[in-house]
Coordinates of C-alpha atoms in Angstrom, one line a residue:
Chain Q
X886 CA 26.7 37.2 -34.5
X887 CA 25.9 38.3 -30.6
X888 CA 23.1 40.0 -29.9
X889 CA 24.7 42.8 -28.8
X890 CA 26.6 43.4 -32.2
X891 CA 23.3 42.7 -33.6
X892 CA 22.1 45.9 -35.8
X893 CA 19.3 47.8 -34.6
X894 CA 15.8 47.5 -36.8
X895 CA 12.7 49.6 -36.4
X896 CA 9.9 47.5 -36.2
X897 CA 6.4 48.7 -37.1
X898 CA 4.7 46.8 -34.8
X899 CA 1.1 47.4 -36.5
X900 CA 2.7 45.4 -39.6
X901 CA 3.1 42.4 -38.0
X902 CA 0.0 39.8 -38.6
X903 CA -1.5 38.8 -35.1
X904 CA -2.7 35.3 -35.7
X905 CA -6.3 35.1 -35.2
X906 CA -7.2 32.9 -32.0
X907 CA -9.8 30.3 -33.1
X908 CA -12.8 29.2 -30.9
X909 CA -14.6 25.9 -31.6
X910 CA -18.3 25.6 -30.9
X911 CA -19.4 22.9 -28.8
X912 CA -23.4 21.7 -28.2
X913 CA -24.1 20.0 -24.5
X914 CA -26.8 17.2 -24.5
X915 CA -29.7 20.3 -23.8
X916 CA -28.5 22.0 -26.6
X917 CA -26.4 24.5 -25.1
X918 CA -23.9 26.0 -26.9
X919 CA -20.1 27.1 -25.8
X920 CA -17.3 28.5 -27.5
X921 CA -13.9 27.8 -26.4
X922 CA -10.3 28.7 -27.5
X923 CA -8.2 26.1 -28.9
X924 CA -5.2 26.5 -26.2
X925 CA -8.0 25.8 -23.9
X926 CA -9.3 22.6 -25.3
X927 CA -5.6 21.4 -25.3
X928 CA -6.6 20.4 -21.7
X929 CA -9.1 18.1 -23.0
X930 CA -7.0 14.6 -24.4
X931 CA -10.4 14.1 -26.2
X932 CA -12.0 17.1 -27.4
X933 CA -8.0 18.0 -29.1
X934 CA -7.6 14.7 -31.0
X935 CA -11.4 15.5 -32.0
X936 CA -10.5 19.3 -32.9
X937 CA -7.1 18.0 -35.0
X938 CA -8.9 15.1 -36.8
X939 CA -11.6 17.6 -38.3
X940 CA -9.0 19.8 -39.6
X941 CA -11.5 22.9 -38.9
X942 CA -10.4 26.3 -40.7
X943 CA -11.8 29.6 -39.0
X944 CA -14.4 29.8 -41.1
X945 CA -15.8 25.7 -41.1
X946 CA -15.8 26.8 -36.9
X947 CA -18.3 29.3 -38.0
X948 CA -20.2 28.1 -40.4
X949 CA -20.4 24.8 -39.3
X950 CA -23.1 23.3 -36.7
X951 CA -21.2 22.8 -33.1
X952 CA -19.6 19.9 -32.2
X953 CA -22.2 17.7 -29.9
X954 CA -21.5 16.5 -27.1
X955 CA -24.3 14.2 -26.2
X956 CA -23.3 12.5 -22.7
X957 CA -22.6 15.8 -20.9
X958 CA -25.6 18.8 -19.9
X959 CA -25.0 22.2 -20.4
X960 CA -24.8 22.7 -16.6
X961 CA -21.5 20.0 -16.6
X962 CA -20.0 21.4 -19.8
X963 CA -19.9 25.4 -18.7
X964 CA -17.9 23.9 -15.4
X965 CA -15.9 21.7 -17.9
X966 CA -15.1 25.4 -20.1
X967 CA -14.4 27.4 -17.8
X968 CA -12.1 25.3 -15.6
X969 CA -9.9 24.4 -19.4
X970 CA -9.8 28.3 -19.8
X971 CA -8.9 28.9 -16.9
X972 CA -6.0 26.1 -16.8
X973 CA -5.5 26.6 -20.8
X974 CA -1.5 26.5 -21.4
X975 CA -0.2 24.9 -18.1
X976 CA 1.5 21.2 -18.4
X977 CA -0.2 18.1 -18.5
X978 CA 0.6 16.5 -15.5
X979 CA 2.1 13.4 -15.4
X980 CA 1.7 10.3 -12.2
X981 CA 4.8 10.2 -10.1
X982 CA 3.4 7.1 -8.4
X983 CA 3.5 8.2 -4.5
X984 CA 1.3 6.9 -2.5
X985 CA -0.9 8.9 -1.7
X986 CA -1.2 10.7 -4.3
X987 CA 0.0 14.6 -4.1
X988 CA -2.6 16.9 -5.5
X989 CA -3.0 20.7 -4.5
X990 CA -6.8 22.0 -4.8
X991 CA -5.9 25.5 -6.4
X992 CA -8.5 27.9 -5.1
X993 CA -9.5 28.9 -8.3
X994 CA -10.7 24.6 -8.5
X995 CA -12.3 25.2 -5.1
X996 CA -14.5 27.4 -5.6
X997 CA -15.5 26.0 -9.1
X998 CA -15.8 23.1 -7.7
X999 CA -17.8 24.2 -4.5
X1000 CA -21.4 22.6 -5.9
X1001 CA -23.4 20.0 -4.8
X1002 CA -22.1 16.2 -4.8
X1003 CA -25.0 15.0 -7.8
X1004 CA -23.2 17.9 -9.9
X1005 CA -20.0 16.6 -8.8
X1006 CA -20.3 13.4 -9.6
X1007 CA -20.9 14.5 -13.5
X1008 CA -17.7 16.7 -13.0
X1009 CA -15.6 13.7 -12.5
X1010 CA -17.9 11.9 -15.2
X1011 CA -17.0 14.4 -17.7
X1012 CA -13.7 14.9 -16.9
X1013 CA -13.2 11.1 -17.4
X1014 CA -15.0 11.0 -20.8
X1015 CA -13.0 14.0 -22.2
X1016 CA -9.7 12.9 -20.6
X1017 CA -8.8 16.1 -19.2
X1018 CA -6.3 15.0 -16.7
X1019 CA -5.9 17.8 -14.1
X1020 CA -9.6 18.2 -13.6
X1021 CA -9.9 14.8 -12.7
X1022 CA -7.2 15.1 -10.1
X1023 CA -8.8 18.0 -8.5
X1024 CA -12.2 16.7 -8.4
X1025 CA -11.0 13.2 -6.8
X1026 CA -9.2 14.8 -4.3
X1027 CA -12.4 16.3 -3.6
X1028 CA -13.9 13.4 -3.2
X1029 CA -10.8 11.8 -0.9
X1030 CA -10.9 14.4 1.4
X1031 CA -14.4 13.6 2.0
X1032 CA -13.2 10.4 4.3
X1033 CA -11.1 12.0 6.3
X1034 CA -11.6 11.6 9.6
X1035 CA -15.1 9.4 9.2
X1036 CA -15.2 6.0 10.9
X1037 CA -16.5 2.9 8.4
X1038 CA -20.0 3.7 9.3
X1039 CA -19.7 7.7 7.9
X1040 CA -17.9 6.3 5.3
X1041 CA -21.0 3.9 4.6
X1042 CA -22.9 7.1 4.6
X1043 CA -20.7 9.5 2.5
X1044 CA -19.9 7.1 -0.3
X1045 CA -23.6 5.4 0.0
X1046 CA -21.5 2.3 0.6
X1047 CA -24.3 -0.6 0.6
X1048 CA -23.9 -3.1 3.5
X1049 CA -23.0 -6.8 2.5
X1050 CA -26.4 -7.4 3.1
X1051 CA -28.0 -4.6 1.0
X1052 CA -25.4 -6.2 -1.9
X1053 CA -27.0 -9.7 -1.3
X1054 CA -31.1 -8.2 -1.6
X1055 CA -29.5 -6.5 -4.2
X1056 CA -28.3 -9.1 -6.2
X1057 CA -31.1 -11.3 -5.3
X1058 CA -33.7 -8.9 -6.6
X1059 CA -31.8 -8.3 -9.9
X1060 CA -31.4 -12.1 -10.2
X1061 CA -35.7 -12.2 -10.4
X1062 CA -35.8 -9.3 -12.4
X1063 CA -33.6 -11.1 -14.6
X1064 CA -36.1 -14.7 -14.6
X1065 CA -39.5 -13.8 -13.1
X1066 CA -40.2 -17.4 -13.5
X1067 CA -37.7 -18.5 -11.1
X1068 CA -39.3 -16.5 -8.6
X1069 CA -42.8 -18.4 -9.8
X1070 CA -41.1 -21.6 -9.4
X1071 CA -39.6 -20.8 -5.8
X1072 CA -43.3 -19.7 -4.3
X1073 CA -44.7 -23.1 -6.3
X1074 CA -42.2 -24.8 -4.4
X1075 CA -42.6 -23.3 -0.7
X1076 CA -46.5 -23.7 -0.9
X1077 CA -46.2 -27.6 -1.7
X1078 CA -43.3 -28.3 1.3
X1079 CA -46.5 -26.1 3.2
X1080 CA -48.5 -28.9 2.1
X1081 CA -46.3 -31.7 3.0
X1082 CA -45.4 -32.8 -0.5
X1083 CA -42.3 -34.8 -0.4
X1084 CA -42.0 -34.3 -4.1
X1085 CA -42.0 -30.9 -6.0
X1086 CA -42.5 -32.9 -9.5
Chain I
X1434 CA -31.7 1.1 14.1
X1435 CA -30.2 1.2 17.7
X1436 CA -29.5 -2.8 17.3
X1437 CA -27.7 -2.3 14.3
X1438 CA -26.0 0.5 15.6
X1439 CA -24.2 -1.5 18.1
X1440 CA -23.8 -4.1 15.7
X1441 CA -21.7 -2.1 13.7
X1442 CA -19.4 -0.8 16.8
X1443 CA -19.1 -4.4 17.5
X1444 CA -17.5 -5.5 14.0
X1445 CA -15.6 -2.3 13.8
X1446 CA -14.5 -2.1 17.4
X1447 CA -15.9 1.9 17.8
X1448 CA -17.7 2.8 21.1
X1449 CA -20.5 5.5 21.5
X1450 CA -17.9 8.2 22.8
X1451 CA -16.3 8.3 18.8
X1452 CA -17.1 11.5 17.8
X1453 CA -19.8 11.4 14.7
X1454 CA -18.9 15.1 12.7
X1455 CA -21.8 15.8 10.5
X1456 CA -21.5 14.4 7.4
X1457 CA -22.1 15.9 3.9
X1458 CA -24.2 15.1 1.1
X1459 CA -23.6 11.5 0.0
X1460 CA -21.6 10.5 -3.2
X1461 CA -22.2 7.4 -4.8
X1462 CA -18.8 6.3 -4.6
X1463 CA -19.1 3.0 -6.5
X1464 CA -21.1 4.6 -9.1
X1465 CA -18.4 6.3 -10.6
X1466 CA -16.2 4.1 -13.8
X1467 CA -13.2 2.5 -12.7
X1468 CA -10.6 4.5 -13.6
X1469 CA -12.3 7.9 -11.5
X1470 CA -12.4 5.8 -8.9
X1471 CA -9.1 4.2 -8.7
X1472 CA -8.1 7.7 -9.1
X1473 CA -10.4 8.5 -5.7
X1474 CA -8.8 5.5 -3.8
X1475 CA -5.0 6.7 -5.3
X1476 CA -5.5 9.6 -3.1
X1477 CA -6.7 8.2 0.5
X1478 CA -2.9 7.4 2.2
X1479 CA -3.1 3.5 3.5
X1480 CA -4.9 3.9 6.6
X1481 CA -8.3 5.8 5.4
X1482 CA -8.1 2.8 2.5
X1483 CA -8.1 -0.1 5.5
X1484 CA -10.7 2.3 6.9
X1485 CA -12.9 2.2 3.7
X1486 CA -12.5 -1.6 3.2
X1487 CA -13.9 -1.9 6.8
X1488 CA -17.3 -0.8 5.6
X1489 CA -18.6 -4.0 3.7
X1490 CA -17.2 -7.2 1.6
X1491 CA -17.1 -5.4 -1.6
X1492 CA -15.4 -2.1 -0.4
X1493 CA -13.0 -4.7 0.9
X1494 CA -12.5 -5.7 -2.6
X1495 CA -11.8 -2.8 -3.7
X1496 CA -8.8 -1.5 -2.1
X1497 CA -6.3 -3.5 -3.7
X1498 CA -7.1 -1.9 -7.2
X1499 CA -5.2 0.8 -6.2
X1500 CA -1.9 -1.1 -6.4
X1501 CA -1.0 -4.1 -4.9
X1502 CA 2.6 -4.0 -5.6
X1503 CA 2.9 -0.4 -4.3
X1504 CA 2.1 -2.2 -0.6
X1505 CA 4.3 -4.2 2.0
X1506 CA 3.3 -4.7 5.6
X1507 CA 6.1 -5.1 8.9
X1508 CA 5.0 -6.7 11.9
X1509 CA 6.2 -6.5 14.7
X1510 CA 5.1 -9.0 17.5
X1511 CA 7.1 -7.6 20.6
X1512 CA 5.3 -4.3 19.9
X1513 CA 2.0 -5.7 18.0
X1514 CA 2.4 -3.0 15.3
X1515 CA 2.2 -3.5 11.4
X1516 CA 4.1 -1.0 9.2
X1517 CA 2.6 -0.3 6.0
X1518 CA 5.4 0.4 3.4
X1519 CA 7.3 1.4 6.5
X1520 CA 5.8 5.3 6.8
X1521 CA 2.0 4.3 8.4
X1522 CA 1.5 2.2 11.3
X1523 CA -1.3 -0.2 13.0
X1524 CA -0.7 -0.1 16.9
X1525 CA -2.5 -2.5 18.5
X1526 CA -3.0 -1.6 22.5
X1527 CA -4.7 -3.1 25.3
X1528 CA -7.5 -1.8 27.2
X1529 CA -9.8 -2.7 30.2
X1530 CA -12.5 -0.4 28.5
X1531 CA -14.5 -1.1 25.7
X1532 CA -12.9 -1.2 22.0
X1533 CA -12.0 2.0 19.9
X1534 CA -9.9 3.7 17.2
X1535 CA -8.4 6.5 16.6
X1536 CA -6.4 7.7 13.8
X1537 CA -3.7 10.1 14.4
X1538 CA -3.2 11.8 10.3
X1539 CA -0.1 13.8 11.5
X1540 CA 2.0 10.9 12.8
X1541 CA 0.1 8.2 10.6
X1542 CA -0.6 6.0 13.3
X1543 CA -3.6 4.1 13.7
X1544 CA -4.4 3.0 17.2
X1545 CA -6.7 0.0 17.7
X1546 CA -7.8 -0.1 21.1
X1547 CA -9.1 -3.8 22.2
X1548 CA -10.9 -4.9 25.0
X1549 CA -8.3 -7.8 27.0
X1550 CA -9.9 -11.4 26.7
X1551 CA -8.5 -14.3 27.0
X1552 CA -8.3 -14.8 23.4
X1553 CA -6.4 -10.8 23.4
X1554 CA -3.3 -13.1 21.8
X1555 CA -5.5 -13.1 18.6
X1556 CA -6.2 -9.5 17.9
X1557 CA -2.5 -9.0 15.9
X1558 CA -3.5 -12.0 13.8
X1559 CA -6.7 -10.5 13.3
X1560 CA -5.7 -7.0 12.3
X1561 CA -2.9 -8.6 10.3
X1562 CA -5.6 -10.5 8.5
X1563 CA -8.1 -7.9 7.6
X1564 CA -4.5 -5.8 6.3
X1565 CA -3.8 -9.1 4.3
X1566 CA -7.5 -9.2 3.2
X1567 CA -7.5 -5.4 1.9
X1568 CA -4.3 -4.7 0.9
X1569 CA -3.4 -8.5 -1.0
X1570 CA -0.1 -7.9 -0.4
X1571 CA 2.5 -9.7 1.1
X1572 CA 4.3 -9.5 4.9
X1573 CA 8.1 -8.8 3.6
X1574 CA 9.3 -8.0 7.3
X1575 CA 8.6 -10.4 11.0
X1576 CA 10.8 -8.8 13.6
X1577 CA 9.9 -10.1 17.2
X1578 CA 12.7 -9.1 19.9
X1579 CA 11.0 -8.1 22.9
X1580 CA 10.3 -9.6 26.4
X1581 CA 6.7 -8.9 26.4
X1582 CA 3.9 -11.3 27.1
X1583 CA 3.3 -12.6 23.3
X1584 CA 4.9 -15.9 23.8
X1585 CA 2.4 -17.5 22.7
X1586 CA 1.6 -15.1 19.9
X1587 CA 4.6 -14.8 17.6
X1588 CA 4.2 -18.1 16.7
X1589 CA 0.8 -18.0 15.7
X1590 CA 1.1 -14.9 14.0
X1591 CA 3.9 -16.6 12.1
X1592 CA 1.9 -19.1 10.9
X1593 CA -1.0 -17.2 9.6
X1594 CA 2.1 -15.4 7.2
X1595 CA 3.2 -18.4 6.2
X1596 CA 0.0 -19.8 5.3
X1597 CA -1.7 -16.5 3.6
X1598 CA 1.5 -16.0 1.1
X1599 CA 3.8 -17.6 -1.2
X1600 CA 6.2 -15.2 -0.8
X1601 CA 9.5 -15.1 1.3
X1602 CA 9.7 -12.3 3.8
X1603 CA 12.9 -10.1 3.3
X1604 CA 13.5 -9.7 7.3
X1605 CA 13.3 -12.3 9.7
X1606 CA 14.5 -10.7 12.9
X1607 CA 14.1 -12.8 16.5
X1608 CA 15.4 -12.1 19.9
X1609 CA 13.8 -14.1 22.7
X1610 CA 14.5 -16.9 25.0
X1611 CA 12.0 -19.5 23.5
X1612 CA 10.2 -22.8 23.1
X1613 CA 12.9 -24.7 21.0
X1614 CA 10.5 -26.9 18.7
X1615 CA 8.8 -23.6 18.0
X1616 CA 12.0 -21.7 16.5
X1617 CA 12.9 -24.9 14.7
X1618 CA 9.6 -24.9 12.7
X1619 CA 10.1 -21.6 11.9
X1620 CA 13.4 -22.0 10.7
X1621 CA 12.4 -24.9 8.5
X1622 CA 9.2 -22.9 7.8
X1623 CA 10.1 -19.1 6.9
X1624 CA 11.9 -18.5 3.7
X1625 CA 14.5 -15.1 4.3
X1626 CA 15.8 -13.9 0.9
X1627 CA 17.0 -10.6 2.7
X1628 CA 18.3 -10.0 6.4
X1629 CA 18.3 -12.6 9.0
X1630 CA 19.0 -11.5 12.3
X1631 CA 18.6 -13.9 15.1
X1632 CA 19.6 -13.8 19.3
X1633 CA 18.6 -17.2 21.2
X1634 CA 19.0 -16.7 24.8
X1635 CA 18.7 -20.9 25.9
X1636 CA 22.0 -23.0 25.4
X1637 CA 19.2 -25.3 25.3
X1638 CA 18.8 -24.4 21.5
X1639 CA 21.5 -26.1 19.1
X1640 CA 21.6 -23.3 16.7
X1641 CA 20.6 -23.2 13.2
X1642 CA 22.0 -24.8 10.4
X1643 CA 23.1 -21.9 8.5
X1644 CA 23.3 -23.7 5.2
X1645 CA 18.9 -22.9 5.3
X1646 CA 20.0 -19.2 4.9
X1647 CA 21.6 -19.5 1.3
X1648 CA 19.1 -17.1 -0.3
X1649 CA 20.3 -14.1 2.3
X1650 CA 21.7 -11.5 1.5
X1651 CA 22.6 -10.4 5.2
X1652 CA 22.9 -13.0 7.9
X1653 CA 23.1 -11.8 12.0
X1654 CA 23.3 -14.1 14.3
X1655 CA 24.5 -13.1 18.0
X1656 CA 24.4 -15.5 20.5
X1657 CA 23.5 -18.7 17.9
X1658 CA 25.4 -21.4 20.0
X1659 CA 27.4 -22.3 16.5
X1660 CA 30.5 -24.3 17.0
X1661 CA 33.9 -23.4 15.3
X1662 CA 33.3 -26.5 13.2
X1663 CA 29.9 -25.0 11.4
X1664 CA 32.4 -22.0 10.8
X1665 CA 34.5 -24.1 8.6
X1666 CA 31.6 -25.9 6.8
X1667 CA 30.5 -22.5 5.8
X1668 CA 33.8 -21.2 4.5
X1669 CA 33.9 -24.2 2.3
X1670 CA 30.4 -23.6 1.1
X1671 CA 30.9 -19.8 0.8
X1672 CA 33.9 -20.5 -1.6
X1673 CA 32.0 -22.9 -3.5
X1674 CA 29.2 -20.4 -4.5
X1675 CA 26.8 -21.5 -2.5
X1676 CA 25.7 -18.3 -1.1
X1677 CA 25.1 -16.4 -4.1
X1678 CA 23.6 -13.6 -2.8
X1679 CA 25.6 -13.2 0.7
X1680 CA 27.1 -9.5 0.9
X1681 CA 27.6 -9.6 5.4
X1682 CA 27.4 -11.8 7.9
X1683 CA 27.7 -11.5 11.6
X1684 CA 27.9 -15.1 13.8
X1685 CA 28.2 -14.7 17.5
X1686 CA 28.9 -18.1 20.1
X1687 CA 30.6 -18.4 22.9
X1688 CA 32.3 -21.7 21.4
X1689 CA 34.2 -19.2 19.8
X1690 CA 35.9 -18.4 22.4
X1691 CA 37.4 -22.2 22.4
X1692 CA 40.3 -23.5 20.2
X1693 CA 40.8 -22.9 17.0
X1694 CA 43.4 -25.5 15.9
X1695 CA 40.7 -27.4 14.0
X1696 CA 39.7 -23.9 12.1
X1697 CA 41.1 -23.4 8.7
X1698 CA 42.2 -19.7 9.5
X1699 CA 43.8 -18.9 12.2
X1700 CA 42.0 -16.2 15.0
X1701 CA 45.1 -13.9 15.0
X1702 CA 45.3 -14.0 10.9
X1703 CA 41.2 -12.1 11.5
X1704 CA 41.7 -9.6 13.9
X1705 CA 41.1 -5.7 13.5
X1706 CA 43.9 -3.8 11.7
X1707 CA 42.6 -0.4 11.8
X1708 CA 42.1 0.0 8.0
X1709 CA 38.6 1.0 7.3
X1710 CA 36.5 -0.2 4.5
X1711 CA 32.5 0.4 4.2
X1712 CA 30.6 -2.3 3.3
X1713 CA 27.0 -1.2 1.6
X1714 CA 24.7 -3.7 1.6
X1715 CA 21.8 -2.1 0.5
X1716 CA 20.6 1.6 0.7
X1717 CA 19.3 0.9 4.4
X1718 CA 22.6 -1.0 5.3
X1719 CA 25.9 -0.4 5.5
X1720 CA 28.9 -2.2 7.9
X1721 CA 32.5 -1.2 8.3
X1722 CA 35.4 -3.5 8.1
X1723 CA 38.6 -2.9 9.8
X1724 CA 41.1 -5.5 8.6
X1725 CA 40.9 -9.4 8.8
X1726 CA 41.9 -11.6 6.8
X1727 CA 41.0 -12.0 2.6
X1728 CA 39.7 -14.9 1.0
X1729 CA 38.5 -15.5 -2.7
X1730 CA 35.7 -17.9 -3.6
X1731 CA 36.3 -20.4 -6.3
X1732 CA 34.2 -17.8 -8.9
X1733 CA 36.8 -15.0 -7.9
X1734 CA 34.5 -13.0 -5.4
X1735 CA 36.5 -11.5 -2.7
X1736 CA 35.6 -11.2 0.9
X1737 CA 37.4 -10.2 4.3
X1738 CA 37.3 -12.5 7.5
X1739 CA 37.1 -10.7 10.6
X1740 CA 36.6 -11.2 14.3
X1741 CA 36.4 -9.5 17.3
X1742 CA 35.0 -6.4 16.1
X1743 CA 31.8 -5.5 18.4
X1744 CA 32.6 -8.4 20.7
X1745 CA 35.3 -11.2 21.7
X1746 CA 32.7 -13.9 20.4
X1747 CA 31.8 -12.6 17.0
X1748 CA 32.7 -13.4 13.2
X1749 CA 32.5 -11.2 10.5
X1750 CA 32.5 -12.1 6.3
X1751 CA 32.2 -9.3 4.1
X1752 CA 31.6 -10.1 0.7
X1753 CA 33.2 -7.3 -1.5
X1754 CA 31.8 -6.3 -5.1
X1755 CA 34.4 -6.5 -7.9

């Protein structure tokens, strides 16, 4: 049958059941507690296997302590919520492989993401740790767009890029850390050659 | 501080009059786990990556992560440029004033200003190194067909690509009137599995054997000083399968102008007959045939004979599929 020659019904519209949306509860490493919708966790690869595998009714999201998340502060996870809310529905977007890679900074993104570089960085941490793909896209590009136009020393600069010789002190000073002895034995054996010893046994 | 200042400008050939814009806040790059910043590096285009791996030995070692098979370099001696994947591009220019950069983002150019020394020759090999060093990934294209002052450098250059992969290159193309012994290591030397394109200007140069370009699948060679004879050997080989992958190829020589009694096929039998057929090599290639004469390798591949198409001295083979 077409849906033309389809017969006319009228629909009470207060009859119809509106499915109840459901909000999880989750706990941030300070004990801060967020409530977000389920299309919105749908962003998060992590938190929606975690969400499916508890099989939570409506009421076990109630009634039940919140789900902790113990590597990410309260300060990281509101960013985390709100930008998943604010995405919640749209694709999952895929790689296409160019080089470089094509990402648009919606403004909405921008201005979430227009915080200090330390708060940043846990951005991108969390974003990696709950696998929520878009966010990480935005917030790298953030971070690309940083070099542009810097020479190798800005670069050294924006990206606290250590010189090869920083990297060598660096190394050396974990390698005593590691073996305080060795460093013992080293100063044993530059105060002997001092001495003229030909021998250091 | 001003010491290692100029240091710096020295091993990354900046001057004082680079403009320093204020930078922001740091971000501790290599702090981050691999795969956020793999996705970082994804997003600088190929230049701002060569930058990065500029700023120290492990930055250096970095780049690559992002995809080594996703990168091919060019070079080009006669205009001492290197392509990367054929869209950015490495100028390397001369200058009597100190070293300097610049990087044009709009028409992805990088230009690498150098001071002119005695050992300026080097700086293409140099560049071409630190790309090689970043990028670890292979030189697929040599073309050097200009009459500038790298004489000496093409060679050298050549070398350094040979040496630094295992790989063949895809495109060997060479104009130039040159040192003989120094084409003939490169033709025993360089391994072409693509295009082969090559214009001697010396009769002093015997021309090269073609049966060293078997793995091509395009062969050009204007003005190679071939006689009619090598023609014939090649037919035979051609039809024997030896040239598995050959789809075109062009041989200029003024020989050809000689007799052809000794030829298998006759020069009138392989002249133009006005029917048109394209030839498409590959999806940057395509040649047109206008008649000649057919011949069938021993496997059954068909292919058209033809001469005389861009010039009196030149033979054509295209190899048709099915």
């Amino acid at each position: 049958m077409s849906v033309e020659n389809a017969p006319v019904v009228d629909v009470d519209e207060a009859a119809i059941p509106v499915e109840k949306k459901m909000y999880y509860r989750f706990e941030s490493n300070d004990k801060k507690e967020f409530r977000v919708s389920e299309l919105a966790i749908q962003q998060s690869e992590t938190l929606n296997r975690l969400v499916e595998a508890m099989g939570y009714t409506s009421e076990d999201v109630e009634n039940k302590p919140a789900i902790a998340i113990e590597n990410i502060d309260g300060k990281t996870l509101k960013l985390v919520f709100q930008w998943c809310e604010h995405h919640k529905g749209e694709a999952i977007p895929v790689d296409d492989g160019s080089v470089p890679k094509i990402v648009e900074i919606p403004e909405f993104d921008a201005k979430l993401m227009d915080i200090d570089n330390g708060l940043l960085f846990k951005l991108i941490w969390a974003a990696d740790y709950l696998n929520i793909v878009q966010l990480l896209n935005v917030s790298c590009k953030k971070v690309a767009n940083m070099a542009q136009g810097k020479t190798p020393a800005q670069l050294r600069r924006v990206y606290l890029l250590p010189s090869d010789e920083e990297d060598e002190a660096a190394k050396r000073a974990a390698q005593e850390a590691q073996d305080p002895r060795a460093r013992e034995v080293e100063e044993e054996f530059e105060e002997r050659k001092r001495q003229g010893g030909n021998s250091f046994f | 501080m001003g010491l290692f200042y100029s240091k710096l400008l020295e091993i990354f050939n900046l001057d004082w009059s680079t403009k320093w814009s204020s930078t922001p806040k740091a971000f501790p790059l290599f702090c981050l786990p691999l795969l956020p910043l793999i996705e970082i590096l994804k997003n600088l285009d190929p230049i701002e990556l060569f930058i990065l791996s500029q700023c120290s030995g492990k930055s250096a070692n970095c780049v690559h992560i992002v995809g080594t098979k996703k990168w091919k370099l060019s070079v080009n001696v006669g205009e001492k440029s290197i392509n990367i994947n054929d869209i950015y591009r490495v100028a390397i220019t001369e200058s009597s004033m100190k070293p300097t950069w610049k990087y044009d983002r709009r028409m992805k150019i990088f230009f690498s200003r150098y001071q002119y020394s005695e050992e300026s020759e080097l700086e293409l090999r140099k560049v071409l190194s630190k790309l090689q060093a970043a990028f670890r990934c292979p030189v697929t294209s040599f073309e050097y067909d200009s009459w500038s002052d790298s004489d000496q450098c093409w060679i050298s250059v050549l070398k350094c690509i040979t040496q630094n992969q295992v790989q063949p290159l895809e495109s060997f193309v060479f104009a130039k009137s040159l040192m003989t012994e120094d084409l003939e290591w490169a033709l025993q030397n360089v391994k072409v599995t693509q295009k082969i394109d090559i214009r001697i200007c010396t009769s002093r140069f015997p021309g090269p054997n073609i049966m060293m370009f078997k793995s091509c699948k395009f062969i050009e060679l204007k003005l190679s000083w071939l006689k009619i004879c090598a023609l014939n050997g090649f037919i035979e080989e051609w039809k024997a399968g030896n040239f598995p992958n050959l789809r075109y190829m062009l041989i200029g020589s003024d020989d050809f102008k000689g007799c052809w009694c000794n030829h298998m096929f006759k020069r009138d039998e392989m002249k133009q007959l006005g029917v048109r057929r394209r030839l498409v090599i590959d999806e940057k290639r395509s040649v047109e045939c206008t008649g000649g004469c057919d011949i069938q390798a021993d496997n059954g591949t068909k292919a058209t004979m033809q001469m005389n198409r861009e010039s009196r001295n030149s033979f054509e083979l295209f190899v048709w599929n099915n």
